[in-house]
PDB file of C-alpha atoms in Angstrom:
ATOM      1  CA  MET A   1      25.140 -35.493   7.265  1.00 80.00           C
ATOM      2  CA  ASN A   2      23.165 -32.265   7.585  1.00 94.00           C
ATOM      3  CA  THR A   3      19.415 -32.880   7.298  1.00 96.00           C
ATOM      4  CA  ILE A   4      16.704 -30.234   7.351  1.00 98.00           C
ATOM      5  CA  ILE A   5      12.882 -30.506   6.764  1.00 98.00           C
ATOM      6  CA  ARG A   6      11.486 -27.509   4.812  1.00 99.00           C
ATOM      7  CA  ASP A   7       8.643 -26.414   2.532  1.00 99.00           C
ATOM      8  CA  ALA A   8       9.068 -27.569  -1.048  1.00 99.00           C
ATOM      9  CA  ARG A   9       9.885 -24.930  -3.592  1.00 98.00           C
ATOM     10  CA  PRO A  10       9.257 -24.609  -7.405  1.00 98.00           C
ATOM     11  CA  GLU A  11      12.937 -25.310  -8.063  1.00 98.00           C
ATOM     12  CA  ASP A  12      12.434 -28.744  -6.429  1.00 99.00           C
ATOM     13  CA  ALA A  13      10.015 -29.804  -9.086  1.00 99.00           C
ATOM     14  CA  ALA A  14      12.057 -32.202 -11.038  1.00 98.00           C
ATOM     15  CA  THR A  15      13.119 -34.223  -7.947  1.00 99.00           C
ATOM     16  CA  ILE A  16       9.672 -34.096  -6.421  1.00 99.00           C
ATOM     17  CA  ALA A  17       8.213 -35.438  -9.775  1.00 99.00           C
ATOM     18  CA  TYR A  18      10.448 -38.383  -9.723  1.00 99.00           C
ATOM     19  CA  LEU A  19       9.681 -39.046  -5.987  1.00 99.00           C
ATOM     20  CA  MET A  20       5.988 -38.969  -6.848  1.00 99.00           C
ATOM     21  CA  TYR A  21       6.583 -41.594  -9.450  1.00 99.00           C
ATOM     22  CA  LEU A  22       8.413 -43.828  -6.978  1.00 98.00           C
ATOM     23  CA  ALA A  23       5.653 -43.198  -4.387  1.00 98.00           C
ATOM     24  CA  GLY A  24       2.958 -44.209  -6.895  1.00 98.00           C
ATOM     25  CA  ARG A  25       4.840 -47.499  -7.793  1.00 97.00           C
ATOM     26  CA  GLY A  26       5.716 -48.667  -4.189  1.00 95.00           C
ATOM     27  CA  HIS A  27       6.860 -52.248  -4.508  1.00 95.00           C
ATOM     28  CA  VAL A  28       4.749 -53.179  -7.499  1.00 96.00           C
ATOM     29  CA  ARG A  29       5.439 -53.170 -11.254  1.00 89.00           C
ATOM     30  CA  THR A  30       3.274 -50.166 -12.235  1.00 96.00           C
ATOM     31  CA  SER A  31       3.116 -46.651 -10.919  1.00 98.00           C
ATOM     32  CA  VAL A  32      -0.256 -44.782 -10.576  1.00 98.00           C
ATOM     33  CA  LEU A  33       1.431 -42.175 -12.736  1.00 98.00           C
ATOM     34  CA  ASP A  34       1.677 -44.793 -15.578  1.00 98.00           C
ATOM     35  CA  LEU A  35      -2.073 -44.624 -15.563  1.00 97.00           C
ATOM     36  CA  LEU A  36      -2.471 -40.958 -15.123  1.00 96.00           C
ATOM     37  CA  PHE A  37      -0.222 -40.103 -17.996  1.00 96.00           C
ATOM     38  CA  PRO A  38      -0.274 -42.150 -21.242  1.00 94.00           C
ATOM     39  CA  GLY A  39       2.764 -43.567 -22.874  1.00 94.00           C
ATOM     40  CA  GLU A  40       5.485 -46.134 -22.325  1.00 94.00           C
ATOM     41  CA  PRO A  41       5.473 -47.179 -18.631  1.00 95.00           C
ATOM     42  CA  GLY A  42       8.167 -45.949 -16.418  1.00 97.00           C
ATOM     43  CA  PRO A  43       9.746 -42.714 -15.232  1.00 98.00           C
ATOM     44  CA  THR A  44      10.337 -41.495 -18.708  1.00 98.00           C
ATOM     45  CA  PRO A  45      11.449 -37.854 -19.476  1.00 98.00           C
ATOM     46  CA  GLU A  46       8.047 -37.188 -21.014  1.00 97.00           C
ATOM     47  CA  ARG A  47       6.011 -38.366 -18.125  1.00 98.00           C
ATOM     48  CA  LEU A  48       8.243 -36.718 -15.384  1.00 98.00           C
ATOM     49  CA  GLU A  49       8.002 -33.429 -17.465  1.00 97.00           C
ATOM     50  CA  LYS A  50       4.298 -33.631 -17.225  1.00 96.00           C
ATOM     51  CA  VAL A  51       4.348 -34.254 -13.507  1.00 98.00           C
ATOM     52  CA  GLU A  52       6.868 -31.440 -13.058  1.00 97.00           C
ATOM     53  CA  GLY A  53       4.522 -29.061 -14.749  1.00 96.00           C
ATOM     54  CA  LEU A  54       1.865 -29.869 -12.177  1.00 96.00           C
ATOM     55  CA  VAL A  55       4.243 -29.303  -9.342  1.00 98.00           C
ATOM     56  CA  ARG A  56       5.049 -25.835 -10.653  1.00 96.00           C
ATOM     57  CA  ALA A  57       1.691 -24.900 -12.207  1.00 95.00           C
ATOM     58  CA  GLN A  58      -0.130 -21.740 -11.390  1.00 94.00           C
ATOM     59  CA  THR A  59      -3.125 -23.738 -10.300  1.00 94.00           C
ATOM     60  CA  ARG A  60      -2.485 -25.318  -6.930  1.00 94.00           C
ATOM     61  CA  SER A  61      -3.621 -29.015  -7.293  1.00 94.00           C
ATOM     62  CA  MET A  62      -2.587 -31.774  -4.940  1.00 93.00           C
ATOM     63  CA  PHE A  63       0.568 -32.158  -7.057  1.00 96.00           C
ATOM     64  CA  HIS A  64       1.640 -28.456  -6.399  1.00 97.00           C
ATOM     65  CA  CYS A  65       4.869 -27.924  -4.465  1.00 98.00           C
ATOM     66  CA  SER A  66       3.020 -25.802  -1.830  1.00 97.00           C
ATOM     67  CA  PHE A  67       1.450 -28.919  -0.410  1.00 97.00           C
ATOM     68  CA  TYR A  68       4.764 -30.662   0.012  1.00 98.00           C
ATOM     69  CA  ARG A  69       7.595 -30.876   2.487  1.00 99.00           C
ATOM     70  CA  VAL A  70      11.054 -32.200   1.640  1.00 99.00           C
ATOM     71  CA  ALA A  71      13.999 -33.623   3.543  1.00 99.00           C
ATOM     72  CA  GLU A  72      17.148 -31.968   2.309  1.00 98.00           C
ATOM     73  CA  VAL A  73      20.403 -33.788   2.997  1.00 98.00           C
ATOM     74  CA  ASP A  74      23.595 -31.741   2.509  1.00 97.00           C
ATOM     75  CA  GLY A  75      21.699 -29.316   0.226  1.00 96.00           C
ATOM     76  CA  GLU A  76      20.018 -32.023  -1.829  1.00 98.00           C
ATOM     77  CA  VAL A  77      16.385 -32.955  -1.808  1.00 99.00           C
ATOM     78  CA  ALA A  78      16.356 -36.578  -0.709  1.00 99.00           C
ATOM     79  CA  ALA A  79      12.763 -37.293   0.172  1.00 99.00           C
ATOM     80  CA  SER A  80       9.304 -35.676   0.035  1.00 99.00           C
ATOM     81  CA  ALA A  81       5.740 -35.976   1.376  1.00 99.00           C
ATOM     82  CA  GLY A  82       2.499 -34.174   0.603  1.00 98.00           C
ATOM     83  CA  THR A  83      -0.351 -33.303   2.903  1.00 97.00           C
ATOM     84  CA  TYR A  84      -3.807 -31.952   1.964  1.00 94.00           C
ATOM     85  CA  HIS A  85      -7.394 -32.266   3.062  1.00 92.00           C
ATOM     86  CA  GLU A  86     -10.828 -32.787   1.381  1.00 82.00           C
ATOM     87  CA  GLY A  87     -11.738 -29.838  -0.807  1.00 76.00           C
ATOM     88  CA  SER A  88      -8.269 -28.258  -0.621  1.00 79.00           C
ATOM     89  CA  PRO A  89      -7.289 -28.728  -3.264  1.00 79.00           C
ATOM     90  CA  SER A  90     -10.386 -30.122  -5.166  1.00 75.00           C
ATOM     91  CA  ILE A  91     -10.716 -32.066  -8.290  1.00 78.00           C
ATOM     92  CA  LYS A  92     -11.441 -28.757 -10.126  1.00 86.00           C
ATOM     93  CA  GLU A  93      -7.990 -27.457  -9.325  1.00 92.00           C
ATOM     94  CA  PHE A  94      -6.427 -30.700 -10.419  1.00 91.00           C
ATOM     95  CA  MET A  95      -8.214 -30.463 -13.777  1.00 92.00           C
ATOM     96  CA  GLY A  96      -7.286 -26.790 -14.010  1.00 94.00           C
ATOM     97  CA  ALA A  97      -3.658 -27.701 -13.486  1.00 94.00           C
ATOM     98  CA  LEU A  98      -3.836 -30.280 -16.129  1.00 95.00           C
ATOM     99  CA  GLU A  99      -5.425 -27.830 -18.545  1.00 95.00           C
ATOM    100  CA  GLU A 100      -2.399 -25.512 -17.934  1.00 92.00           C
ATOM    101  CA  THR A 101      -0.142 -28.313 -19.217  1.00 89.00           C
ATOM    102  CA  GLY A 102      -2.346 -28.592 -22.395  1.00 92.00           C
ATOM    103  CA  TRP A 103      -4.864 -31.255 -21.618  1.00 95.00           C
ATOM    104  CA  ASP A 104      -8.264 -31.036 -23.317  1.00 95.00           C
ATOM    105  CA  GLN A 105     -11.595 -32.944 -22.927  1.00 95.00           C
ATOM    106  CA  GLY A 106     -10.398 -36.012 -24.833  1.00 96.00           C
ATOM    107  CA  ASP A 107      -7.400 -36.263 -22.483  1.00 96.00           C
ATOM    108  CA  PHE A 108      -9.568 -36.207 -19.415  1.00 95.00           C
ATOM    109  CA  GLU A 109     -11.934 -38.871 -20.766  1.00 96.00           C
ATOM    110  CA  GLU A 110      -8.957 -41.167 -21.634  1.00 97.00           C
ATOM    111  CA  MET A 111      -7.492 -40.668 -18.192  1.00 96.00           C
ATOM    112  CA  GLY A 112     -10.786 -41.634 -16.589  1.00 95.00           C
ATOM    113  CA  GLU A 113     -10.766 -44.913 -18.391  1.00 97.00           C
ATOM    114  CA  ARG A 114      -7.097 -45.628 -17.454  1.00 97.00           C
ATOM    115  CA  MET A 115      -7.550 -44.694 -13.799  1.00 98.00           C
ATOM    116  CA  GLY A 116     -10.782 -46.589 -13.277  1.00 98.00           C
ATOM    117  CA  PRO A 117      -9.364 -49.773 -11.713  1.00 97.00           C
ATOM    118  CA  PHE A 118      -7.149 -47.600  -9.355  1.00 98.00           C
ATOM    119  CA  LEU A 119     -10.016 -45.296  -8.366  1.00 96.00           C
ATOM    120  CA  ALA A 120     -12.310 -48.265  -7.696  1.00 97.00           C
ATOM    121  CA  VAL A 121     -10.102 -49.334  -4.755  1.00 97.00           C
ATOM    122  CA  ASN A 122      -8.450 -46.057  -3.697  1.00 95.00           C
ATOM    123  CA  PRO A 123      -9.652 -45.122  -0.206  1.00 95.00           C
ATOM    124  CA  SER A 124     -12.143 -42.184   0.098  1.00 90.00           C
ATOM    125  CA  ILE A 125     -11.033 -38.974   1.766  1.00 90.00           C
ATOM    126  CA  PRO A 126     -12.886 -38.210   5.035  1.00 92.00           C
ATOM    127  CA  ASP A 127     -13.784 -34.648   5.655  1.00 92.00           C
ATOM    128  CA  ASP A 128     -11.983 -34.421   8.954  1.00 95.00           C
ATOM    129  CA  ALA A 129      -8.699 -36.095   7.955  1.00 97.00           C
ATOM    130  CA  LEU A 130      -5.353 -34.669   6.910  1.00 97.00           C
ATOM    131  CA  ILE A 131      -4.268 -36.814   3.960  1.00 97.00           C
ATOM    132  CA  VAL A 132      -0.580 -37.723   3.727  1.00 98.00           C
ATOM    133  CA  GLU A 133       0.434 -38.820   0.232  1.00 96.00           C
ATOM    134  CA  ASN A 134       3.372 -39.420  -2.099  1.00 97.00           C
ATOM    135  CA  VAL A 135       5.888 -40.255   0.555  1.00 98.00           C
ATOM    136  CA  ALA A 136       9.120 -41.392  -1.035  1.00 98.00           C
ATOM    137  CA  THR A 137      12.882 -41.292  -0.570  1.00 98.00           C
ATOM    138  CA  LEU A 138      15.581 -41.478  -3.278  1.00 98.00           C
ATOM    139  CA  GLU A 139      17.243 -44.853  -3.414  1.00 96.00           C
ATOM    140  CA  ARG A 140      20.657 -43.716  -2.326  1.00 96.00           C
ATOM    141  CA  PHE A 141      19.200 -41.906   0.797  1.00 97.00           C
ATOM    142  CA  ARG A 142      17.159 -44.762   2.091  1.00 95.00           C
ATOM    143  CA  ARG A 143      17.545 -46.440   5.558  1.00 92.00           C
ATOM    144  CA  ARG A 144      18.370 -43.069   7.150  1.00 94.00           C
ATOM    145  CA  GLY A 145      15.021 -42.477   8.817  1.00 93.00           C
ATOM    146  CA  LEU A 146      13.849 -39.789   6.406  1.00 96.00           C
ATOM    147  CA  THR A 147      10.433 -41.311   5.858  1.00 95.00           C
ATOM    148  CA  SER A 148       9.826 -41.417   9.535  1.00 93.00           C
ATOM    149  CA  THR A 149      10.992 -37.872   9.876  1.00 96.00           C
ATOM    150  CA  LEU A 150       8.615 -36.613   7.172  1.00 97.00           C
ATOM    151  CA  MET A 151       5.780 -38.605   8.665  1.00 96.00           C
ATOM    152  CA  ALA A 152       6.398 -37.192  12.146  1.00 96.00           C
ATOM    153  CA  ASP A 153       6.441 -33.676  10.494  1.00 98.00           C
ATOM    154  CA  ALA A 154       2.981 -34.415   9.011  1.00 98.00           C
ATOM    155  CA  VAL A 155       1.646 -35.559  12.288  1.00 97.00           C
ATOM    156  CA  SER A 156       2.829 -32.381  13.880  1.00 97.00           C
ATOM    157  CA  LYS A 157       1.075 -30.393  11.116  1.00 97.00           C
ATOM    158  CA  GLY A 158      -2.178 -32.285  11.795  1.00 97.00           C
ATOM    159  CA  ARG A 159      -2.055 -31.405  15.395  1.00 97.00           C
ATOM    160  CA  ARG A 160      -1.305 -27.777  14.809  1.00 97.00           C
ATOM    161  CA  GLU A 161      -4.148 -27.483  12.304  1.00 96.00           C
ATOM    162  CA  GLY A 162      -6.656 -29.319  14.505  1.00 97.00           C
ATOM    163  CA  PHE A 163      -7.363 -32.419  12.510  1.00 97.00           C
ATOM    164  CA  PRO A 164      -8.585 -35.371  14.654  1.00 98.00           C
ATOM    165  CA  ARG A 165      -6.878 -37.943  12.358  1.00 98.00           C
ATOM    166  CA  LEU A 166      -4.386 -38.387   9.491  1.00 98.00           C
ATOM    167  CA  GLN A 167      -4.837 -40.871   6.794  1.00 98.00           C
ATOM    168  CA  ILE A 168      -2.442 -42.541   4.335  1.00 98.00           C
ATOM    169  CA  SER A 169      -2.810 -45.395   1.868  1.00 98.00           C
ATOM    170  CA  CYS A 170      -0.340 -47.842   0.378  1.00 98.00           C
ATOM    171  CA  PHE A 171      -0.280 -50.950  -1.812  1.00 98.00           C
ATOM    172  CA  ILE A 172      -1.234 -54.073   0.032  1.00 98.00           C
ATOM    173  CA  GLY A 173       1.931 -56.009   0.650  1.00 97.00           C
ATOM    174  CA  ASN A 174       4.177 -52.903   0.832  1.00 97.00           C
ATOM    175  CA  THR A 175       5.663 -54.064   4.170  1.00 95.00           C
ATOM    176  CA  PRO A 176       8.488 -51.426   4.488  1.00 92.00           C
ATOM    177  CA  ALA A 177       5.947 -48.674   3.923  1.00 94.00           C
ATOM    178  CA  GLU A 178       3.495 -50.054   6.464  1.00 95.00           C
ATOM    179  CA  ARG A 179       6.256 -50.538   8.896  1.00 94.00           C
ATOM    180  CA  ALA A 180       7.372 -46.953   8.567  1.00 93.00           C
ATOM    181  CA  TYR A 181       3.791 -45.608   9.030  1.00 96.00           C
ATOM    182  CA  ARG A 182       3.108 -47.854  11.942  1.00 95.00           C
ATOM    183  CA  LYS A 183       6.327 -46.433  13.574  1.00 93.00           C
ATOM    184  CA  VAL A 184       4.705 -43.006  13.998  1.00 94.00           C
ATOM    185  CA  GLY A 185       1.357 -44.351  15.109  1.00 96.00           C
ATOM    186  CA  PHE A 186      -0.711 -45.318  11.935  1.00 98.00           C
ATOM    187  CA  GLU A 187      -2.728 -48.498  11.869  1.00 98.00           C
ATOM    188  CA  VAL A 188      -4.330 -50.367   9.083  1.00 98.00           C
ATOM    189  CA  VAL A 189      -8.064 -49.894   9.241  1.00 97.00           C
ATOM    190  CA  ASP A 190      -9.319 -51.152   5.872  1.00 96.00           C
ATOM    191  CA  ARG A 191      -8.102 -53.075   2.797  1.00 98.00           C
ATOM    192  CA  TYR A 192      -9.727 -52.594  -0.609  1.00 98.00           C
ATOM    193  CA  THR A 193      -9.301 -55.102  -3.528  1.00 98.00           C
ATOM    194  CA  GLY A 194     -10.211 -55.464  -7.065  1.00 98.00           C
ATOM    195  CA  ASP A 195      -9.431 -57.903  -9.917  1.00 98.00           C
ATOM    196  CA  ALA A 196      -8.695 -55.255 -12.524  1.00 98.00           C
ATOM    197  CA  PHE A 197      -6.448 -53.516 -10.059  1.00 98.00           C
ATOM    198  CA  GLU A 198      -4.527 -56.683  -9.379  1.00 98.00           C
ATOM    199  CA  TYR A 199      -4.134 -57.361 -13.079  1.00 97.00           C
ATOM    200  CA  ILE A 200      -2.569 -53.912 -13.709  1.00 97.00           C
ATOM    201  CA  PHE A 201      -0.533 -53.526 -10.572  1.00 97.00           C
ATOM    202  CA  GLY A 202       0.306 -57.114  -9.592  1.00 96.00           C
ATOM    203  CA  CYS A 203      -0.970 -56.701  -6.069  1.00 97.00           C
ATOM    204  CA  ALA A 204      -4.429 -57.279  -4.490  1.00 98.00           C
ATOM    205  CA  GLY A 205      -5.328 -53.601  -3.752  1.00 98.00           C
ATOM    206  CA  MET A 206      -4.783 -50.791  -1.326  1.00 98.00           C
ATOM    207  CA  SER A 207      -4.455 -50.465   2.487  1.00 98.00           C
ATOM    208  CA  ARG A 208      -6.001 -47.485   4.332  1.00 98.00           C
ATOM    209  CA  LEU A 209      -4.040 -46.420   7.533  1.00 98.00           C
ATOM    210  CA  VAL A 210      -5.149 -43.975  10.066  1.00 99.00           C
ATOM    211  CA  LEU A 211      -3.575 -42.195  12.960  1.00 98.00           C
ATOM    212  CA  TRP A 212      -5.902 -40.666  15.517  1.00 97.00           C
ATOM    213  CA  ILE A 213      -4.636 -37.570  17.268  1.00 92.00           C
TER     214      ILE A 213
END
């Protein structure tokens, strides 16, 4: 098995979109992307096409491929992870990327209503932290250490760029994810809960994990 870690490219967009869906679902019944985009829940072609559009968009939002690294196994993208920091990219870029895919003001208002329960418990982004997000591995490539490899790669990036800490969040109760993050030095520092969140996702809320460099 030949594994390399490399920057994501636009041609990886379809796989990254699916991996984002998996990352947003974790071990629960609903993915964050089910709230972000309307329609029948699940990794439907329509939903994944919209996410793929953000990965390849001209506007570089936090979904853009330029913020992602992938693990490639024997020439196939098997896992991915994104990193960004406060203000780069900003909400403005995210909205701009959605506008590129055809969104209008009504779409943004409806998204705000759907995302409310998630945003109420989603950890805030500190100014001095490198955020690691959307870490996922395709099912057939799991148990090969790809998550740990990508996490270690993110930690190396944080050190190179002078961040004092890295931050990642996951659903409360996602034991495999927490175990993988702890393996590279992250520790749970906060847990955020909400009744509306639990009703939608089937778990209490979100855990915030930090690694100090």
